[in-house]
């Protein structure tokens, strides 16, 4: 019995794309490693030898960052005080987890209904999302802030989480395509067994699409974690770690002038650390294949 070996054809386009992706990946990894190593340097060492190994490791950069990375806030009835790194991390965690949960749940639920049930309003919701994605909405921020103040939503992190419950965006399109591709035999069998529509959605369809949901949730968490602008626009008394990093980079504090760029790299590394932990924990979900099970007759 002869075993046929699969022939691989040389493709110039695939080789070129592979080289481009490798160069891009190397550039990203190199810059991250360079910034991390440089964070242990002194200002003088970095200015003279920016690309070389540190002459001496300055671990005090990381110990000092816990007191120097802070944001002054005004508390009603108390006055002004400083919010330090642990409080900033807590604010970021609450804001990121809450907004991600509401955002993903709203998009997934609406996409499920539109994809699995045929009704006219579903087509309207789908078309409206396309219109909103294509047409830029400019100048809505003043009216949005005015409405938030009238409703008591301004400077309220939990009210801002509810505002993230919009179904529009690219994630809705991905959820819609995912749910539409799942065979209806699953839902029909569950309906015969007496399962409700809510039970079918949460116990059958969502678990089958858990990898897509996990990937989109992780990417949304990264977006919300890096959203420093929210503390400027919506939550002035709820500063996040990313906002503290923005203030730290653009301030004229003597500590920054003394530490220089390595000290800024140190602050960036500390703020980035939770995202690195998330990537390490969920790397298999982010890098794995996407597949659905089949129905056996």
Tab-separated table of C-alpha atoms in Angstrom:
chain	number	residue	atom	x	y	z
A	1	UNK	CA	0.000	0.000	0.000
A	2	UNK	CA	1.458	3.290	-1.068
A	3	UNK	CA	1.100	6.317	1.134
A	4	UNK	CA	0.570	9.489	-0.776
A	5	UNK	CA	2.377	12.446	0.608
A	6	UNK	CA	0.697	15.774	0.488
A	7	UNK	CA	2.416	18.150	-1.877
A	8	UNK	CA	3.042	21.690	-0.737
A	9	UNK	CA	3.092	24.321	-3.438
A	10	UNK	CA	5.362	27.317	-3.084
A	11	UNK	CA	3.280	30.477	-2.803
A	12	UNK	CA	5.081	33.808	-2.989
A	13	UNK	CA	2.182	35.713	-1.428
A	14	UNK	CA	2.066	33.435	1.632
A	15	UNK	CA	5.823	33.749	2.113
A	16	UNK	CA	5.690	37.542	1.871
A	17	UNK	CA	2.797	37.718	4.349
A	18	UNK	CA	4.627	35.390	6.740
A	19	UNK	CA	7.733	37.577	6.620
A	20	UNK	CA	5.671	40.711	7.233
A	21	UNK	CA	3.880	39.144	10.207
A	22	UNK	CA	7.149	37.882	11.674
A	23	UNK	CA	8.769	41.313	11.363
A	24	UNK	CA	5.704	42.960	12.896
A	25	UNK	CA	5.569	40.464	15.782
A	26	UNK	CA	9.304	40.831	16.430
A	27	UNK	CA	9.042	44.625	16.471
A	28	UNK	CA	6.233	44.509	19.033
A	29	UNK	CA	7.971	42.004	21.301
A	30	UNK	CA	11.309	43.817	20.993
A	31	UNK	CA	9.811	47.162	21.973
A	32	UNK	CA	8.046	45.674	25.001
A	33	UNK	CA	11.200	43.911	26.184
A	34	UNK	CA	13.307	47.003	25.552
A	35	UNK	CA	10.921	49.202	27.547
A	36	UNK	CA	10.847	46.697	30.422
A	37	UNK	CA	14.646	46.410	30.582
A	38	UNK	CA	15.038	50.179	30.253
A	39	UNK	CA	12.700	50.698	33.209
A	40	UNK	CA	15.516	49.457	35.489
A	41	UNK	CA	17.974	52.067	34.207
A	42	UNK	CA	18.820	55.458	35.564
A	43	UNK	CA	18.188	58.575	33.519
A	44	UNK	CA	21.903	59.006	32.767
A	45	UNK	CA	22.379	55.355	31.859
A	46	UNK	CA	19.439	55.486	29.443
A	47	UNK	CA	20.565	58.714	27.784
A	48	UNK	CA	24.110	57.403	27.177
A	49	UNK	CA	23.339	53.724	26.457
A	50	UNK	CA	19.685	53.538	25.300
A	51	UNK	CA	20.018	50.118	23.612
A	52	UNK	CA	22.456	48.396	25.939
A	53	UNK	CA	21.975	46.262	29.032
A	54	UNK	CA	21.623	48.318	32.253
A	55	UNK	CA	24.907	49.111	33.962
A	56	UNK	CA	23.078	48.758	37.236
A	57	UNK	CA	19.522	47.716	38.069
A	58	UNK	CA	17.565	50.472	39.818
A	59	UNK	CA	14.781	48.532	41.545
A	60	UNK	CA	13.837	51.668	43.424
A	61	UNK	CA	12.023	52.808	40.287
A	62	UNK	CA	9.309	50.245	41.012
A	63	UNK	CA	9.159	50.911	44.734
A	64	UNK	CA	8.888	54.670	44.215
A	65	UNK	CA	6.209	54.397	41.546
A	66	UNK	CA	3.662	53.241	44.125
A	67	UNK	CA	3.795	56.653	45.810
A	68	UNK	CA	4.547	58.859	42.822
A	69	UNK	CA	1.815	57.473	40.536
A	70	UNK	CA	-1.211	59.200	42.042
A	71	UNK	CA	-4.087	61.477	41.076
A	72	UNK	CA	-5.453	64.353	43.209
A	73	UNK	CA	-9.253	64.346	43.501
A	74	UNK	CA	-11.750	66.602	45.235
A	75	UNK	CA	-14.103	64.951	47.734
A	76	UNK	CA	-17.249	66.851	48.631
A	77	UNK	CA	-17.166	67.836	52.302
A	78	UNK	CA	-13.599	66.603	52.756
A	79	UNK	CA	-11.482	68.560	50.303
A	80	UNK	CA	-8.685	67.420	48.056
A	81	UNK	CA	-6.804	64.172	48.573
A	82	UNK	CA	-4.556	61.904	46.527
A	83	UNK	CA	-5.610	58.545	45.167
A	84	UNK	CA	-2.741	56.075	44.906
A	85	UNK	CA	-2.038	53.011	42.794
A	86	UNK	CA	-4.065	50.378	44.659
A	87	UNK	CA	-7.179	52.556	44.641
A	88	UNK	CA	-6.582	53.372	40.978
A	89	UNK	CA	-6.322	49.673	40.159
A	90	UNK	CA	-9.539	48.991	42.038
A	91	UNK	CA	-11.333	51.725	40.078
A	92	UNK	CA	-10.016	50.293	36.821
A	93	UNK	CA	-11.081	46.760	37.729
A	94	UNK	CA	-14.620	47.796	38.687
A	95	UNK	CA	-15.029	49.956	35.609
A	96	UNK	CA	-13.493	47.408	33.219
A	97	UNK	CA	-15.316	44.322	34.495
A	98	UNK	CA	-18.677	46.053	34.843
A	99	UNK	CA	-18.609	47.745	31.440
A	100	UNK	CA	-17.371	44.588	29.723
A	101	UNK	CA	-20.123	42.463	31.267
A	102	UNK	CA	-22.920	44.859	30.298
A	103	UNK	CA	-21.461	45.548	26.854
A	104	UNK	CA	-20.952	41.903	25.875
A	105	UNK	CA	-24.259	40.742	27.373
A	106	UNK	CA	-26.264	43.406	25.537
A	107	UNK	CA	-24.637	42.748	22.170
A	108	UNK	CA	-24.809	38.970	22.524
A	109	UNK	CA	-28.450	38.955	23.626
A	110	UNK	CA	-29.662	41.257	20.848
A	111	UNK	CA	-27.556	39.436	18.251
A	112	UNK	CA	-29.011	36.116	19.391
A	113	UNK	CA	-32.593	37.320	19.050
A	114	UNK	CA	-31.991	38.936	15.661
A	115	UNK	CA	-30.080	35.931	14.291
A	116	UNK	CA	-32.295	33.105	15.616
A	117	UNK	CA	-35.773	34.627	15.261
A	118	UNK	CA	-37.256	36.022	12.071
A	119	UNK	CA	-39.238	39.238	12.595
A	120	UNK	CA	-39.348	42.616	10.893
A	121	UNK	CA	-37.970	44.619	13.784
A	122	UNK	CA	-34.926	42.356	13.787
A	123	UNK	CA	-34.084	43.434	10.244
A	124	UNK	CA	-34.494	47.047	11.353
A	125	UNK	CA	-32.062	46.558	14.251
A	126	UNK	CA	-29.534	44.913	11.954
A	127	UNK	CA	-29.830	47.676	9.350
A	128	UNK	CA	-29.652	50.408	11.989
A	129	UNK	CA	-26.378	48.975	13.269
A	130	UNK	CA	-24.925	49.132	9.762
A	131	UNK	CA	-26.025	52.751	9.399
A	132	UNK	CA	-24.517	53.726	12.753
A	133	UNK	CA	-21.244	51.994	11.866
A	134	UNK	CA	-21.015	53.728	8.476
A	135	UNK	CA	-22.200	57.241	9.342
A	136	UNK	CA	-19.978	59.127	11.825
A	137	UNK	CA	-21.816	60.681	14.766
A	138	UNK	CA	-20.127	63.990	15.557
A	139	UNK	CA	-21.033	66.583	18.167
A	140	UNK	CA	-23.147	64.380	20.439
A	141	UNK	CA	-20.936	64.703	23.531
A	142	UNK	CA	-22.357	68.021	24.896
A	143	UNK	CA	-25.943	66.765	24.691
A	144	UNK	CA	-24.899	63.431	26.179
A	145	UNK	CA	-23.245	65.097	29.164
A	146	UNK	CA	-26.266	67.355	29.618
A	147	UNK	CA	-28.610	64.374	29.657
A	148	UNK	CA	-26.343	62.507	32.087
A	149	UNK	CA	-26.441	65.430	34.527
A	150	UNK	CA	-30.234	65.624	34.319
A	151	UNK	CA	-30.583	61.890	35.003
A	152	UNK	CA	-27.932	61.849	37.728
A	153	UNK	CA	-25.652	59.611	35.671
A	154	UNK	CA	-22.692	61.994	35.621
A	155	UNK	CA	-19.753	60.913	37.783
A	156	UNK	CA	-21.540	57.638	38.561
A	157	UNK	CA	-19.600	54.562	37.490
A	158	UNK	CA	-22.573	52.182	37.806
A	159	UNK	CA	-24.793	54.436	35.709
A	160	UNK	CA	-22.020	54.596	33.120
A	161	UNK	CA	-21.992	50.794	33.021
A	162	UNK	CA	-25.680	50.831	32.075
A	163	UNK	CA	-24.901	53.256	29.263
A	164	UNK	CA	-22.543	50.647	27.800
A	165	UNK	CA	-25.544	48.400	27.183
A	166	UNK	CA	-25.770	49.361	23.514
A	167	UNK	CA	-26.033	46.624	20.911
A	168	UNK	CA	-24.334	48.539	18.091
A	169	UNK	CA	-20.804	47.940	16.879
A	170	UNK	CA	-18.639	45.344	15.191
A	171	UNK	CA	-19.019	42.885	18.073
A	172	UNK	CA	-22.744	42.706	17.340
A	173	UNK	CA	-21.965	41.690	13.757
A	174	UNK	CA	-19.579	38.976	14.955
A	175	UNK	CA	-22.122	37.626	17.431
A	176	UNK	CA	-24.834	37.711	14.776
A	177	UNK	CA	-22.733	35.728	12.306
A	178	UNK	CA	-21.762	33.243	15.030
A	179	UNK	CA	-25.291	32.576	16.258
A	180	UNK	CA	-26.678	32.378	12.723
A	181	UNK	CA	-24.150	29.660	11.839
A	182	UNK	CA	-25.278	27.323	14.656
A	183	UNK	CA	-27.705	24.637	13.508
A	184	UNK	CA	-31.304	25.098	14.629
A	185	UNK	CA	-31.546	21.407	15.523
A	186	UNK	CA	-30.123	22.281	18.924
A	187	UNK	CA	-32.887	24.735	19.758
A	188	UNK	CA	-35.602	22.532	18.267
A	189	UNK	CA	-34.532	19.579	20.401
A	190	UNK	CA	-34.429	21.772	23.511
A	191	UNK	CA	-37.877	23.203	22.727
A	192	UNK	CA	-39.329	19.696	22.473
A	193	UNK	CA	-37.834	18.922	25.898
A	194	UNK	CA	-39.644	21.967	27.307
A	195	UNK	CA	-36.766	24.454	27.589
A	196	UNK	CA	-37.673	28.153	27.580
A	197	UNK	CA	-36.208	30.701	25.184
A	198	UNK	CA	-34.033	32.179	27.934
A	199	UNK	CA	-32.764	28.744	28.961
A	200	UNK	CA	-31.927	27.889	25.352
A	201	UNK	CA	-29.967	31.117	24.971
A	202	UNK	CA	-27.964	30.856	28.216
A	203	UNK	CA	-27.602	27.075	28.563
A	204	UNK	CA	-27.202	25.945	24.943
A	205	UNK	CA	-26.285	28.669	22.445
A	206	UNK	CA	-24.046	30.834	24.625
A	207	UNK	CA	-21.974	27.854	25.868
A	208	UNK	CA	-21.512	26.702	22.271
A	209	UNK	CA	-20.181	30.161	21.371
A	210	UNK	CA	-18.169	30.574	24.577
A	211	UNK	CA	-14.856	30.925	22.723
A	212	UNK	CA	-16.138	33.821	20.611
A	213	UNK	CA	-17.689	35.399	23.707
A	214	UNK	CA	-14.439	34.995	25.637
A	215	UNK	CA	-12.335	36.523	22.863
A	216	UNK	CA	-14.604	39.538	22.436
A	217	UNK	CA	-14.864	39.983	26.203
A	218	UNK	CA	-11.077	39.978	26.564
A	219	UNK	CA	-10.595	42.493	23.756
A	220	UNK	CA	-13.288	44.704	25.299
A	221	UNK	CA	-11.565	44.473	28.686
A	222	UNK	CA	-8.315	45.648	27.126
A	223	UNK	CA	-10.146	48.578	25.531
A	224	UNK	CA	-11.857	49.620	28.763
A	225	UNK	CA	-8.685	49.182	30.819
A	226	UNK	CA	-6.796	51.567	28.523
A	227	UNK	CA	-9.648	54.089	28.385
A	228	UNK	CA	-8.068	57.037	30.200
A	229	UNK	CA	-10.485	59.537	28.643
A	230	UNK	CA	-13.434	58.276	30.685
A	231	UNK	CA	-12.027	59.864	33.859
A	232	UNK	CA	-11.733	63.194	32.075
A	233	UNK	CA	-15.178	63.200	30.491
A	234	UNK	CA	-17.530	61.168	32.684
A	235	UNK	CA	-15.896	60.197	36.007
A	236	UNK	CA	-13.815	63.067	37.453
A	237	UNK	CA	-13.923	61.590	40.980
A	238	UNK	CA	-13.294	58.009	39.794
A	239	UNK	CA	-9.819	58.120	38.208
A	240	UNK	CA	-8.492	54.926	36.663
A	241	UNK	CA	-4.945	53.613	36.412
A	242	UNK	CA	-4.718	54.518	32.728
A	243	UNK	CA	-5.774	58.091	33.504
A	244	UNK	CA	-3.146	58.275	36.262
A	245	UNK	CA	-0.559	57.112	33.736
A	246	UNK	CA	-1.691	59.814	31.307
A	247	UNK	CA	-1.357	62.483	34.009
A	248	UNK	CA	1.993	61.046	35.080
A	249	UNK	CA	3.419	61.162	31.551
A	250	UNK	CA	2.327	64.752	30.945
A	251	UNK	CA	3.178	66.268	34.340
A	252	UNK	CA	6.215	68.307	35.326
A	253	UNK	CA	6.871	66.616	38.641
A	254	UNK	CA	10.489	66.671	39.859
A	255	UNK	CA	10.343	62.879	40.320
A	256	UNK	CA	9.746	62.432	36.587
A	257	UNK	CA	12.439	64.938	35.693
A	258	UNK	CA	14.850	63.036	37.931
A	259	UNK	CA	13.897	59.564	36.723
A	260	UNK	CA	13.465	60.470	33.061
A	261	UNK	CA	12.127	58.093	30.433
A	262	UNK	CA	13.019	54.922	32.420
A	263	UNK	CA	10.705	56.078	35.185
A	264	UNK	CA	7.876	56.533	32.662
A	265	UNK	CA	8.602	53.049	31.281
A	266	UNK	CA	8.333	51.760	34.836
A	267	UNK	CA	4.881	53.335	35.260
A	268	UNK	CA	3.742	51.905	31.912
A	269	UNK	CA	4.931	48.431	32.920
A	270	UNK	CA	3.056	48.537	36.221
A	271	UNK	CA	-0.201	49.659	34.580
A	272	UNK	CA	0.207	47.064	31.824
A	273	UNK	CA	0.814	44.197	34.267
A	274	UNK	CA	-2.881	43.193	34.737
A	275	UNK	CA	-3.326	42.945	30.960
A	276	UNK	CA	-0.258	40.725	30.753
A	277	UNK	CA	-1.684	38.445	33.442
A	278	UNK	CA	-4.999	38.241	31.582
A	279	UNK	CA	-3.205	37.318	28.367
A	280	UNK	CA	-1.188	34.585	30.084
A	281	UNK	CA	-4.271	33.099	31.751
A	282	UNK	CA	-6.486	33.188	28.639
A	283	UNK	CA	-3.842	32.680	25.958
A	284	UNK	CA	-5.393	29.388	24.828
A	285	UNK	CA	-8.770	31.067	24.251
A	286	UNK	CA	-7.162	33.922	22.342
A	287	UNK	CA	-4.870	31.772	20.210
A	288	UNK	CA	-7.006	28.628	19.827
A	289	UNK	CA	-9.187	27.471	16.971
A	290	UNK	CA	-12.890	28.264	16.757
A	291	UNK	CA	-15.224	25.332	16.144
A	292	UNK	CA	-18.773	24.181	16.841
A	293	UNK	CA	-20.094	20.744	17.538
A	294	UNK	CA	-22.385	18.836	15.241
A	295	UNK	CA	-25.694	17.062	15.640
A	296	UNK	CA	-25.702	13.300	15.302
A	297	UNK	CA	-28.721	11.766	13.699
